[in-house]
């Protein structure tokens, strides 16, 4: 079967690329190794985790915050029903992707893809049957897999990745999380709210590497107030279970990152959340002439073209932040480039959101980035303790921080801890996409009372003229 474009992988980058290409008049096929579309994000990542984050937050509010508002409630946890709630959300999303692909007349093939050469893909179905597909262009959008630790076998029951942590049959008494990145903190907060004692062990001396350091420090204090404990500058060396007793606690050896002074800690479940690695195995990339970097990411040029003619790559499988929306933008861009248009992604305006409570969101440069680059900047900050909406509903944790160029006033970075931060950050993205200044933001009328007023006040604070603080 001959196509204009074959997309390997139907995660956010892949399916969006396929749809945009179809809109541009191409005959498109997609190949998906799972039984459903949507990739890691929709099946075992972004979507199910947000369902559990929402449900666990609602449970925690009913248990601890409703009384303050004059609502008497004594909630009980029905974890199987909460998991059903999660699965229904996943199904709605993956079914939606299948509908969109069909609507855009895109052919779907389920099975393992291998690139034989430029213009030719072999698909092996779950039953072992092979089929050859041909196309003028191929896009690799295979995403990423969980990173593993040497000598630590993930069984998805007691030693789990994010996939297993989303599907636990009961609330662990003690959960030990290896890694203080986004995934570890989000899933740790889910199970903490549902009743687990949570300890996060992080090799670095801080949480959330890459996030503005002031934001990370403040966020850690908030998580500690919620009952999550941290061991920074530490590493897990071994995890062992009691022989012949699968219900006995796991023994986890933790020691300083520099070595020595090991301590044994008991845990019912260990979550390995040390990052993700690009999924490039079994695709026939070497044989097809597709070059990889030392981290096994596909090397591409500014047009997402690999070292092999007619083969492109996007998303987690190439360099850059492993974020669904980054992959989506790249999917649109590469489809437009293949169609002869000017596809483009602005990597300076890629937002990052952590969906805990409160949320953390950022876009652009951190203070550490600007200092390292020798850029002179001004800072404006505004706390949610001074925001009318936040005070009214007792959601005052956090603040907004804006970094603007000292000479031009152009906004270079925005960082938020607070309720709805993931939604609020969008106005900062729009402003930065148009090269806006802190003054532009400060002079934009914001509805009252809203959380977004804190963004306006932070922009005013850049010029030391905040009104409410």
Coordinates of C-alpha atoms in Angstrom, one line a residue:
X1 CA 0.0 0.0 0.0
X2 CA 1.4 3.4 -1.0
X3 CA 1.0 6.6 1.0
X4 CA 2.3 10.2 1.0
X5 CA 3.1 9.8 4.7
X6 CA 3.4 7.1 7.2
X7 CA 3.6 8.1 10.9
X8 CA 5.0 5.6 13.3
X9 CA 3.3 6.1 16.7
X10 CA 0.0 7.7 17.6
X11 CA 0.8 9.6 20.7
X12 CA 0.1 13.3 20.8
X13 CA 2.9 14.1 18.3
X14 CA 2.0 11.3 16.0
X15 CA -1.7 11.6 15.7
X16 CA -1.6 15.4 15.5
X17 CA 1.0 15.1 12.7
X18 CA -1.2 12.6 10.8
X19 CA -4.3 14.8 11.1
X20 CA -2.4 18.0 10.0
X21 CA -0.9 16.1 7.0
X22 CA -4.4 14.9 6.0
X23 CA -5.7 18.4 6.2
X24 CA -3.0 19.4 3.8
X25 CA -4.2 16.8 1.3
X26 CA -1.9 13.9 1.9
X27 CA -2.8 10.3 1.9
X28 CA -1.7 9.2 5.4
X29 CA -1.3 6.0 7.4
X30 CA -0.4 5.5 11.1
X31 CA 1.2 2.5 12.7
X32 CA 0.6 1.9 16.4
X33 CA 2.1 -0.9 18.6
X34 CA -0.5 -0.6 21.3
X35 CA -4.1 -1.9 20.9
X36 CA -5.3 1.7 21.2
X37 CA -4.2 5.1 19.9
X38 CA -2.9 7.9 22.1
X39 CA 0.5 6.7 23.1
X40 CA 1.9 6.8 26.7
X41 CA 0.2 10.1 27.3
X42 CA -3.4 9.1 26.9
X43 CA -3.1 5.4 27.9
X44 CA -0.7 5.3 30.9
X45 CA 0.6 8.9 31.4
X46 CA -0.9 12.4 31.2
X47 CA -4.6 11.5 31.1
X48 CA -4.9 8.7 33.7
X49 CA -2.6 10.6 36.1
X50 CA -4.7 13.7 35.9
X51 CA -7.8 11.7 36.6
X52 CA -6.3 10.3 39.8
X53 CA -4.8 13.7 40.8
X54 CA -8.3 15.3 40.4
X55 CA -10.1 12.5 42.3
X56 CA -7.5 12.3 45.1
X57 CA -7.7 16.1 45.5
X58 CA -11.5 16.0 45.7
X59 CA -11.2 13.2 48.3
X60 CA -8.7 15.2 50.4
X61 CA -10.8 18.3 50.2
X62 CA -13.9 16.5 51.3
X63 CA -11.9 15.0 54.2
X64 CA -10.0 18.0 55.4
X65 CA -11.4 21.2 53.9
X66 CA -15.1 20.9 53.6
X67 CA -15.7 21.5 57.3
X68 CA -14.2 25.0 57.1
X69 CA -16.8 25.9 54.5
X70 CA -19.7 24.7 56.6
X71 CA -20.0 21.4 54.7
X72 CA -20.1 18.3 56.9
X73 CA -18.8 15.2 55.2
X74 CA -17.1 12.0 56.1
X75 CA -15.9 10.5 52.8
X76 CA -14.8 6.9 52.4
X77 CA -12.4 5.8 49.7
X78 CA -13.6 3.3 47.1
X79 CA -10.4 2.8 45.2
X80 CA -11.7 0.3 42.6
X81 CA -14.4 2.9 41.7
X82 CA -11.8 5.6 41.5
X83 CA -9.8 3.4 39.2
X84 CA -12.9 2.9 37.0
X85 CA -13.3 6.7 36.9
X86 CA -9.7 6.9 35.6
X87 CA -10.2 4.2 33.0
X88 CA -13.4 5.8 31.7
X89 CA -11.5 9.1 31.2
X90 CA -8.8 7.2 29.3
X91 CA -11.3 5.4 27.1
X92 CA -13.0 8.7 26.2
X93 CA -9.7 10.1 25.1
X94 CA -8.4 7.2 23.1
X95 CA -11.8 6.7 21.4
X96 CA -11.7 10.3 20.5
X97 CA -8.3 10.0 18.8
X98 CA -9.6 6.9 16.8
X99 CA -12.6 9.0 15.7
X100 CA -10.4 11.9 14.6
X101 CA -8.2 9.6 12.5
X102 CA -11.2 8.0 10.9
X103 CA -12.8 11.4 10.3
X104 CA -9.7 12.5 8.5
X105 CA -9.6 9.3 6.3
X106 CA -6.3 8.1 7.9
X107 CA -5.6 4.4 7.7
X108 CA -4.6 2.7 10.9
X109 CA -2.3 -0.3 11.3
X110 CA -1.7 -2.0 14.6
X111 CA 1.5 -3.7 15.2
X112 CA 5.3 -3.3 15.4
X113 CA 6.9 -1.1 12.8
X114 CA 10.3 -1.5 11.3
X115 CA 11.8 0.9 8.7
X116 CA 13.3 -1.2 6.0
X117 CA 14.7 1.8 4.1
X118 CA 13.6 5.2 3.2
X119 CA 10.1 5.0 1.9
X120 CA 9.3 1.5 3.2
X121 CA 7.9 0.3 6.5
X122 CA 7.2 -3.2 7.5
X123 CA 4.4 -3.8 10.1
X124 CA 4.2 -7.0 12.1
X125 CA 0.7 -7.5 13.6
X126 CA 0.2 -9.0 17.1
X127 CA -0.6 -12.3 15.3
X128 CA 2.9 -12.2 13.7
X129 CA 1.7 -11.4 10.2
X130 CA 3.8 -8.9 8.2
X131 CA 2.7 -6.2 5.8
X132 CA 4.8 -3.8 3.7
X133 CA 3.8 -0.1 3.4
X134 CA 5.3 2.5 1.2
X135 CA 5.4 6.3 1.4
X136 CA 7.2 9.3 0.1
X137 CA 7.8 10.4 3.8
X138 CA 8.0 8.7 7.1
X139 CA 7.7 10.4 10.5
X140 CA 9.1 8.6 13.6
X141 CA 6.9 9.6 16.6
X142 CA 7.5 6.6 18.9
X143 CA 7.8 8.5 22.1
X144 CA 9.6 7.3 25.2
X145 CA 9.8 4.5 27.8
X146 CA 10.5 4.6 31.5
X147 CA 14.1 4.8 32.5
X148 CA 15.2 1.8 34.6
X149 CA 17.8 1.5 37.4
X150 CA 20.4 -1.3 37.1
X151 CA 19.7 -4.3 39.2
X152 CA 16.2 -3.2 40.1
X153 CA 13.5 -5.2 38.2
X154 CA 10.2 -3.4 37.7
X155 CA 7.4 -5.9 38.2
X156 CA 4.6 -3.3 38.2
X157 CA 3.2 -4.7 41.5
X158 CA 5.6 -3.8 44.3
X159 CA 8.5 -2.2 42.3
X160 CA 6.6 0.0 39.9
X161 CA 7.0 2.5 37.1
X162 CA 4.5 5.3 36.6
X163 CA 2.4 2.7 34.7
X164 CA 2.1 0.4 37.8
X165 CA 1.7 3.4 40.2
X166 CA -1.4 4.4 38.3
X167 CA -3.0 1.0 38.8
X168 CA -2.3 0.0 42.4
X169 CA -5.1 -2.2 43.8
X170 CA -4.8 -0.8 47.3
X171 CA -3.3 2.2 49.0
X172 CA 0.2 1.3 50.1
X173 CA 1.0 2.0 53.8
X174 CA 4.5 3.2 52.8
X175 CA 5.4 4.4 49.4
X176 CA 9.0 5.2 48.5
X177 CA 9.5 7.3 45.4
X178 CA 12.9 7.3 43.6
X179 CA 13.2 10.6 41.8
X180 CA 11.9 14.1 42.7
X181 CA 10.9 15.0 39.1
X182 CA 7.4 15.7 37.8
X183 CA 6.2 12.1 37.6
X184 CA 7.5 11.2 41.1
X185 CA 5.9 14.2 42.8
X186 CA 2.6 14.0 41.0
X187 CA 2.1 10.3 41.7
X188 CA 3.5 10.6 45.2
X189 CA 1.0 13.4 45.9
X190 CA -1.9 11.1 44.7
X191 CA -1.1 8.3 47.1
X192 CA -0.2 10.7 50.0
X193 CA -3.7 12.2 49.7
X194 CA -5.3 8.7 49.7
X195 CA -3.5 7.8 52.9
X196 CA 0.1 6.5 52.1
X197 CA 3.2 7.7 54.0
X198 CA 5.4 9.0 51.1
X199 CA 9.2 9.4 51.1
X200 CA 10.9 10.8 48.0
X201 CA 14.6 10.0 47.5
X202 CA 16.5 12.2 45.1
X203 CA 20.1 12.0 43.9
X204 CA 20.4 15.7 43.4
X205 CA 20.4 18.3 46.2
X206 CA 17.1 19.8 45.1
X207 CA 13.7 18.7 43.6
X208 CA 12.6 19.4 40.0
X209 CA 15.9 20.0 38.2
X210 CA 15.4 22.6 35.5
X211 CA 12.7 24.5 37.3
X212 CA 13.5 27.9 38.7
X213 CA 15.3 27.2 42.0
X214 CA 13.2 29.6 44.1
X215 CA 10.1 28.0 42.8
X216 CA 11.4 24.5 43.6
X217 CA 12.4 25.4 47.1
X218 CA 9.0 26.9 47.9
X219 CA 7.3 24.0 46.3
X220 CA 9.2 21.5 48.4
X221 CA 8.2 23.3 51.6
X222 CA 4.5 23.1 50.5
X223 CA 4.8 19.4 49.8
X224 CA 6.4 18.8 53.2
X225 CA 3.5 20.6 54.8
X226 CA 1.3 18.1 53.1
X227 CA 3.2 15.2 54.6
X228 CA 5.6 14.2 51.9
X229 CA 9.1 13.6 53.2
X230 CA 12.3 14.1 51.2
X231 CA 15.8 12.6 51.2
X232 CA 17.9 14.8 48.9
X233 CA 21.5 14.1 47.9
X234 CA 20.7 10.4 48.4
X235 CA 20.5 7.3 46.3
X236 CA 18.7 3.9 46.5
X237 CA 21.3 1.1 46.1
X238 CA 19.1 -2.0 46.5
X239 CA 15.5 -3.1 46.9
X240 CA 14.9 -6.5 48.3
X241 CA 11.8 -8.5 49.5
X242 CA 11.4 -11.1 52.2
X243 CA 12.0 -14.5 50.7
X244 CA 8.7 -16.5 50.5
X245 CA 6.6 -13.7 51.9
X246 CA 5.3 -11.4 49.2
X247 CA 3.3 -9.4 51.7
X248 CA 6.3 -8.5 53.9
X249 CA 7.6 -4.9 53.4
X250 CA 10.4 -4.3 50.9
X251 CA 13.8 -3.4 52.3
X252 CA 15.2 -0.4 50.6
X253 CA 18.9 0.6 51.1
X254 CA 19.4 4.4 50.9
X255 CA 22.7 6.1 51.2
X256 CA 24.2 9.5 50.6
X257 CA 24.8 10.3 46.9
X258 CA 28.5 10.5 47.6
X259 CA 28.4 7.0 49.1
X260 CA 28.7 5.4 52.6
X261 CA 26.4 5.4 55.6
X262 CA 23.6 3.2 54.1
X263 CA 20.3 3.1 55.9
X264 CA 17.6 0.4 55.4
X265 CA 14.0 1.7 55.0
X266 CA 10.9 -0.3 54.7
X267 CA 8.3 0.3 52.0
X268 CA 5.3 -1.5 50.7
X269 CA 5.7 -0.1 47.2
X270 CA 8.7 1.5 45.5
X271 CA 8.0 3.8 42.5
X272 CA 11.0 4.2 40.1
X273 CA 10.5 7.7 38.6
X274 CA 14.0 8.6 37.4
X275 CA 13.0 9.9 34.0
X276 CA 12.2 8.5 30.5
X277 CA 14.3 7.4 27.6
X278 CA 13.6 7.6 23.9
X279 CA 11.9 4.6 22.3
X280 CA 14.1 3.7 19.4
X281 CA 14.7 -0.1 19.8
X282 CA 13.5 -2.5 17.1
X283 CA 12.7 0.2 14.5
X284 CA 15.5 -0.7 12.2
X285 CA 17.0 2.7 12.4
X286 CA 20.6 1.7 12.0
X287 CA 19.8 -0.3 8.9
X288 CA 17.8 2.5 7.5
X289 CA 20.7 5.0 8.0
X290 CA 19.0 7.0 10.8
X291 CA 21.7 8.3 13.2
X292 CA 21.3 8.6 17.0
X293 CA 23.0 10.7 19.5
X294 CA 24.8 9.2 22.6
X295 CA 21.5 9.3 24.5
X296 CA 19.9 7.2 21.7
X297 CA 17.8 10.1 20.6
X298 CA 17.2 10.5 16.8
X299 CA 19.3 13.2 15.4
X300 CA 17.4 15.8 13.3
X301 CA 18.1 19.1 11.6
X302 CA 16.0 22.3 11.9
X303 CA 13.3 20.7 9.7
X304 CA 13.1 17.5 11.7
X305 CA 14.8 15.6 8.9
X306 CA 17.0 12.7 10.0
X307 CA 20.2 11.5 8.4
X308 CA 18.1 9.3 6.1
X309 CA 16.3 11.0 3.2
X310 CA 12.6 11.2 3.6
X311 CA 12.6 10.1 7.2
X312 CA 11.7 12.6 9.9
X313 CA 11.3 12.4 13.7
X314 CA 9.5 14.4 16.4
X315 CA 8.5 14.3 20.1
X316 CA 10.2 12.4 22.9
X317 CA 12.4 10.5 20.5
X318 CA 14.4 13.7 19.6
X319 CA 16.1 16.2 21.8
X320 CA 14.2 18.7 24.0
X321 CA 11.7 18.5 26.8
X322 CA 9.6 15.3 26.8
X323 CA 6.2 17.1 26.8
X324 CA 3.1 16.1 24.9
X325 CA 2.4 19.7 23.8
X326 CA 6.0 20.1 22.5
X327 CA 5.4 16.9 20.4
X328 CA 2.1 18.2 19.1
X329 CA 3.6 21.5 17.9
X330 CA 6.4 19.5 16.2
X331 CA 3.8 17.2 14.6
X332 CA 2.1 20.2 13.0
X333 CA 5.4 21.7 12.0
X334 CA 6.8 18.6 10.3
X335 CA 3.6 17.9 8.4
X336 CA 3.6 21.5 7.1
X337 CA 7.3 21.2 6.2
X338 CA 6.7 17.9 4.3
X339 CA 3.9 19.7 2.5
X340 CA 6.3 22.5 1.4
X341 CA 5.1 25.1 3.9
X342 CA 7.0 26.9 6.7
X343 CA 6.4 24.8 9.8
X344 CA 8.0 26.2 13.0
X345 CA 8.2 25.6 16.7
X346 CA 9.3 28.3 19.2
X347 CA 11.2 26.4 21.8
X348 CA 11.6 29.5 23.9
X349 CA 7.8 29.4 24.7
X350 CA 7.1 25.8 25.7
X351 CA 5.2 25.8 29.0
X352 CA 5.8 23.1 31.7
X353 CA 3.1 22.2 34.3
X354 CA 3.1 20.0 37.4
X355 CA -0.4 19.0 38.3
X356 CA -0.1 18.7 42.0
X357 CA -2.0 20.8 44.5
X358 CA -1.1 23.6 44.2
X359 CA 0.0 23.4 40.6
X360 CA 3.4 24.6 39.4
X361 CA 3.7 26.1 35.9
X362 CA 6.6 27.8 34.1
X363 CA 7.5 29.1 30.7
X364 CA 10.8 30.6 29.4
X365 CA 14.0 31.2 31.3
X366 CA 14.6 30.7 35.0
X367 CA 16.8 33.1 37.1
X368 CA 19.5 30.5 36.9
X369 CA 19.4 30.5 33.1
X370 CA 19.6 34.3 32.9
X371 CA 22.5 34.5 35.4
X372 CA 24.4 31.8 33.5
X373 CA 23.8 33.7 30.2
X374 CA 24.8 37.1 31.8
X375 CA 21.5 38.7 31.0
X376 CA 20.5 41.6 33.1
X377 CA 16.9 41.3 34.3
X378 CA 14.2 42.6 36.7
X379 CA 12.0 40.5 38.9
X380 CA 8.4 41.0 39.8
X381 CA 6.6 38.8 42.3
X382 CA 3.2 38.7 43.8
X383 CA 1.9 36.2 46.4
X384 CA -1.6 34.6 46.3
X385 CA -2.0 35.6 49.9
X386 CA -2.7 39.1 48.6
X387 CA -5.1 37.9 45.8
X388 CA -8.8 38.5 46.5
X389 CA -10.1 35.3 44.9
X390 CA -7.4 33.2 46.5
X391 CA -8.2 34.6 50.0
X392 CA -11.9 34.1 49.5
X393 CA -11.6 30.4 48.9
X394 CA -8.5 29.8 51.0
X395 CA -6.2 28.9 48.2
X396 CA -3.4 31.2 49.1
X397 CA -0.4 29.0 48.7
X398 CA 2.2 30.2 46.2
X399 CA 3.1 33.2 44.1
X400 CA 3.7 34.5 40.6
X401 CA 7.2 35.4 39.5
X402 CA 8.0 37.4 36.3
X403 CA 11.4 37.9 34.8
X404 CA 11.9 40.7 32.3
X405 CA 14.8 42.0 30.4
X406 CA 16.3 45.0 32.3
X407 CA 16.8 47.0 29.1
X408 CA 13.8 46.2 26.9
X409 CA 11.3 45.0 29.6
X410 CA 10.5 42.0 27.3
X411 CA 9.2 39.1 29.4
X412 CA 11.8 36.3 29.4
X413 CA 10.2 33.9 31.9
X414 CA 7.1 33.4 34.1
X415 CA 6.9 31.0 37.0
X416 CA 3.8 30.2 39.1
X417 CA 3.0 28.2 42.1
X418 CA -0.7 28.3 42.9
X419 CA -4.2 27.1 42.2
X420 CA -4.9 26.8 38.4
X421 CA -1.3 27.7 37.6
X422 CA -1.5 25.4 34.6
X423 CA -4.3 27.4 33.1
X424 CA -3.0 30.8 34.1
X425 CA 0.4 30.2 32.4
X426 CA -1.3 30.4 29.0
X427 CA -1.6 34.2 29.0
X428 CA 2.2 34.4 29.7
X429 CA 2.8 32.1 26.7
X430 CA 0.7 34.3 24.4
X431 CA 2.4 37.4 25.6
X432 CA 5.9 35.9 25.1
X433 CA 5.0 34.6 21.7
X434 CA 4.3 38.1 20.6
X435 CA 7.5 39.5 22.3
X436 CA 5.4 41.4 24.9
X437 CA 6.8 43.3 27.8
X438 CA 5.9 43.4 31.5
X439 CA 4.4 46.8 30.9
X440 CA 2.1 45.3 28.2
X441 CA 0.9 42.7 30.7
X442 CA 0.6 45.2 33.6
X443 CA -1.6 47.4 31.4
X444 CA -3.9 44.6 30.3
X445 CA -7.2 44.6 32.1
X446 CA -7.8 41.4 34.1
X447 CA -11.2 40.4 35.4
X448 CA -11.8 40.7 39.2
X449 CA -11.8 38.6 41.2
X450 CA -9.6 36.0 39.5
X451 CA -6.3 34.2 40.2
X452 CA -4.9 35.8 37.0
X453 CA -4.9 39.2 38.7
X454 CA -1.8 37.9 40.4
X455 CA -0.1 37.8 37.1
X456 CA -1.0 41.4 36.4
X457 CA 0.3 42.4 39.8
X458 CA 3.6 40.5 39.3
X459 CA 4.0 42.4 36.1
X460 CA 3.4 45.7 37.9
X461 CA 5.9 44.6 40.5
X462 CA 8.6 44.4 37.8
X463 CA 8.5 48.2 37.8
X464 CA 8.0 48.2 41.7
X465 CA 4.4 49.5 41.4
X466 CA 2.2 46.6 42.5
X467 CA -1.1 47.9 43.9
X468 CA -2.1 45.2 46.3
X469 CA 1.2 44.2 47.9

